[in-house]
Coordinates of C-alpha atoms in Angstrom, one line a residue:
M1 CA 0.0 0.0 0.0
S2 CA 1.4 3.4 -1.0
D3 CA 1.0 6.9 0.4
W4 CA 0.1 9.4 -2.4
L5 CA 0.8 13.0 -3.4
L6 CA -2.0 14.5 -5.5
A7 CA -2.2 17.6 -7.7
L8 CA -5.4 19.0 -9.3
H9 CA -5.6 21.7 -12.0
S10 CA -8.7 22.8 -13.8
S11 CA -8.2 26.5 -14.4
T12 CA -8.9 26.0 -18.1
E13 CA -11.2 23.8 -20.2
T14 CA -8.7 20.9 -19.6
L15 CA -8.7 19.0 -16.3
G16 CA -5.2 17.9 -15.2
I17 CA -4.6 15.4 -12.4
A18 CA -1.1 14.2 -11.4
L19 CA -0.3 11.5 -8.8
V20 CA 2.9 10.0 -7.5
A21 CA 3.7 7.7 -4.6
A22 CA 5.1 9.7 -1.7
E23 CA 8.5 7.9 -1.8
A24 CA 8.7 7.5 -5.5
P25 CA 10.7 9.7 -7.9
I26 CA 8.7 12.4 -9.6
G27 CA 9.5 10.8 -12.9
E28 CA 7.1 7.9 -12.0
A29 CA 4.1 10.3 -11.7
R30 CA 0.9 9.3 -13.4
V31 CA -0.7 12.2 -15.2
M32 CA -4.2 12.5 -16.7
C33 CA -5.4 15.4 -18.8
R34 CA -8.9 15.5 -20.2
S35 CA -10.6 18.3 -22.2
L36 CA -14.0 18.5 -20.4
G37 CA -15.3 22.0 -20.5
R38 CA -18.7 22.1 -18.8
A39 CA -18.7 18.3 -18.4
L40 CA -16.2 18.8 -15.5
T41 CA -19.1 19.1 -13.1
N42 CA -20.0 15.5 -13.7
E43 CA -16.6 14.1 -14.6
L44 CA -14.2 15.5 -12.0
V45 CA -14.7 12.8 -9.4
I46 CA -15.0 10.0 -12.0
S47 CA -11.7 11.1 -13.5
L48 CA -9.9 11.2 -10.1
Q49 CA -11.3 7.7 -9.4
Q50 CA -9.8 6.4 -12.7
L51 CA -6.4 7.5 -11.5
L52 CA -6.8 6.7 -7.9
P53 CA -9.8 4.6 -6.8
A54 CA -11.9 6.1 -4.0
D55 CA -10.9 3.3 -1.5
H56 CA -7.3 4.6 -1.7
W57 CA -8.2 8.3 -1.0
A58 CA -7.4 7.7 2.7
D59 CA -3.8 7.1 1.6
I60 CA -3.4 10.7 0.2
R61 CA -0.7 12.4 2.3
R62 CA -0.6 15.8 0.6
L63 CA -2.5 17.8 -2.0
A64 CA -1.9 20.8 -4.2
V65 CA -4.4 22.6 -6.3
A66 CA -4.3 25.3 -9.0
T67 CA -6.3 28.3 -7.7
G68 CA -6.6 30.3 -10.9
P69 CA -7.2 32.7 -12.4
G70 CA -9.2 30.7 -14.9
G71 CA -12.7 29.6 -15.6
F72 CA -15.0 30.3 -12.6
T73 CA -16.7 26.9 -12.4
G74 CA -13.7 24.8 -13.3
T75 CA -11.4 26.5 -10.8
R76 CA -14.0 26.4 -8.1
L77 CA -14.8 22.7 -8.5
T78 CA -11.2 21.5 -8.0
V79 CA -10.5 23.9 -5.2
V80 CA -13.7 22.7 -3.4
L81 CA -12.8 19.1 -3.9
A82 CA -9.2 19.6 -2.7
R83 CA -10.4 21.5 0.4
T84 CA -12.9 18.8 1.2
L85 CA -10.4 16.0 0.9
A86 CA -7.8 17.9 3.0
Q87 CA -10.3 18.7 5.7
Q88 CA -11.8 15.2 5.9
L89 CA -8.4 13.4 5.7
G90 CA -6.5 15.8 7.8
T91 CA -4.1 16.2 4.9
P92 CA -1.9 19.3 4.1
L93 CA -3.2 21.3 1.1
H94 CA -1.3 23.9 -0.9
G95 CA -2.9 26.3 -3.4
V96 CA -0.8 27.7 -6.2
S97 CA -1.9 30.3 -8.8
S98 CA -2.0 29.0 -12.4
F99 CA 0.3 31.9 -13.4
A100 CA 2.9 30.8 -10.9
L101 CA 2.8 27.3 -12.4
M102 CA 3.5 28.8 -15.8
A103 CA 6.3 31.1 -14.7
P104 CA 9.3 28.6 -15.0
R105 CA 8.6 27.9 -18.6
L106 CA 7.4 31.3 -19.7
H107 CA 10.5 32.8 -18.0
Q108 CA 12.5 31.2 -20.8
Q109 CA 10.8 33.5 -23.3
L110 CA 12.5 36.6 -21.8
P111 CA 15.7 38.0 -23.3
E112 CA 18.6 36.5 -21.4
L113 CA 19.6 39.9 -19.9
Q114 CA 16.1 40.2 -18.3
R115 CA 15.9 36.7 -16.8
D116 CA 17.3 37.9 -13.4
Q117 CA 14.6 40.5 -13.2
P118 CA 11.0 40.3 -11.9
F119 CA 8.6 39.9 -14.8
S120 CA 4.8 39.8 -15.3
I121 CA 2.6 37.2 -16.8
V122 CA -0.4 38.9 -18.6
Q123 CA -3.7 37.5 -19.7
T124 CA -5.9 39.5 -22.1
L125 CA -9.6 39.2 -21.3
P126 CA -12.7 39.9 -23.4
R127 CA -13.3 43.7 -23.8
R128 CA -9.5 44.1 -23.8
R129 CA -9.0 44.1 -20.0
Q130 CA -5.9 42.4 -18.7
V131 CA -5.0 40.3 -15.6
A132 CA -1.4 40.1 -14.5
G133 CA 0.8 38.5 -11.8
R134 CA 4.4 39.4 -11.0
Y135 CA 7.1 36.7 -10.6
R136 CA 10.8 36.2 -10.1
I137 CA 12.8 33.0 -10.7
V138 CA 15.6 32.6 -8.1
K139 CA 17.8 29.4 -8.3
A140 CA 15.1 27.7 -10.3
K141 CA 12.4 28.5 -7.7
V142 CA 9.4 30.7 -8.4
E143 CA 8.6 33.7 -6.2
E144 CA 5.2 35.2 -6.6
L145 CA 5.7 38.9 -6.0
E146 CA 2.2 39.9 -6.8
S147 CA -0.8 37.6 -7.1
P148 CA -2.8 37.9 -10.4
R149 CA -5.0 40.9 -10.4
L150 CA -7.1 43.0 -12.8
L151 CA -4.9 45.8 -14.3
S152 CA -6.1 49.3 -14.7
E153 CA -5.9 50.9 -18.1
R154 CA -2.8 52.8 -17.0
D155 CA -0.9 49.7 -15.8
Q156 CA 1.8 48.6 -18.3
P157 CA 4.0 46.0 -16.5
A158 CA 7.4 45.2 -18.0
P159 CA 9.0 43.0 -18.8
A160 CA 6.0 40.9 -19.5
V161 CA 5.0 37.7 -21.3
E162 CA 1.6 36.5 -22.4
M163 CA -0.1 33.7 -20.5
A164 CA 0.2 30.4 -22.3
I165 CA -1.7 27.3 -21.4
D166 CA 0.1 23.9 -21.1
V167 CA -1.9 21.8 -18.6
P168 CA 0.3 18.7 -18.8
A169 CA 3.4 20.7 -18.0
D170 CA 1.7 22.9 -15.4
V171 CA 0.1 20.0 -13.4
R172 CA 3.5 18.3 -13.3
Q173 CA 5.0 21.5 -12.0
L174 CA 2.2 21.6 -9.3
L175 CA 3.0 18.0 -8.3
R176 CA 6.7 18.9 -8.1
Y177 CA 5.8 21.7 -5.7
C178 CA 3.6 19.3 -3.7
R179 CA 6.6 16.9 -3.4
E180 CA 8.9 19.7 -2.3
C181 CA 6.4 20.7 0.5
H182 CA 6.1 17.0 1.5
D183 CA 9.9 16.5 1.6
R184 CA 10.2 19.6 3.8
D185 CA 7.2 18.6 5.9
L186 CA 5.7 22.1 5.5
P187 CA 2.3 22.9 7.1
G188 CA -0.6 23.1 4.6
P189 CA -3.8 24.4 6.2
W190 CA -6.7 24.0 3.9
D191 CA -8.8 27.0 4.9
P192 CA -6.7 29.7 3.3
V193 CA -6.8 27.9 -0.1
L194 CA -9.4 29.8 -2.2
P195 CA -9.9 30.4 -5.9
I196 CA -8.5 33.6 -7.4
Y197 CA -11.1 35.7 -9.1
P198 CA -9.5 38.9 -10.5
T199 CA -12.9 39.7 -12.1
S200 CA -16.5 39.1 -11.0
P201 CA -17.7 35.7 -12.0
V202 CA -21.1 37.3 -12.7
G203 CA -21.2 38.6 -16.3
P204 CA -18.4 39.1 -18.8
V205 CA -15.6 41.6 -18.3

């Protein structure tokens, strides 16, 4: 019987789940990515059970979940599931913004001379509004200097890269972070882990 580390990501139309035994190398992780859209409501628990049957959920030792920004329903569903599991199992839970998960790979798009500087990840929304978070990579570790927020029309962060979705890569990054927290035996209270909503979920922006 194994103890498990679990990562959940559904800030986009694609659900990403990553799972690894607590003592196994991260290269042995099992990853499932499914394009579900609105079907996520009915398929989330089914998908998790395909990767880890429900009778093994008591063996989950640590969880991590992407907190957005992203689709309102998708992000909310996985955060609620992760919070519920963590609360019921007494398991540590870590929330990470979807932009922070992208930061290590998008950082490589910067000119080499700018890679030691803080940089922004920017997402353009309908009606030309923008959401951005601020990051720095130090010794291959991500520092989130500013959580994703809605920019004013006067905000022009620089240097900046455009948000780019890669759920398989990002859910693996989330699982790596979960492993680091597990190896360091960090606390992970479930109650502060909430979805990030830079804009109102009621009506388009």
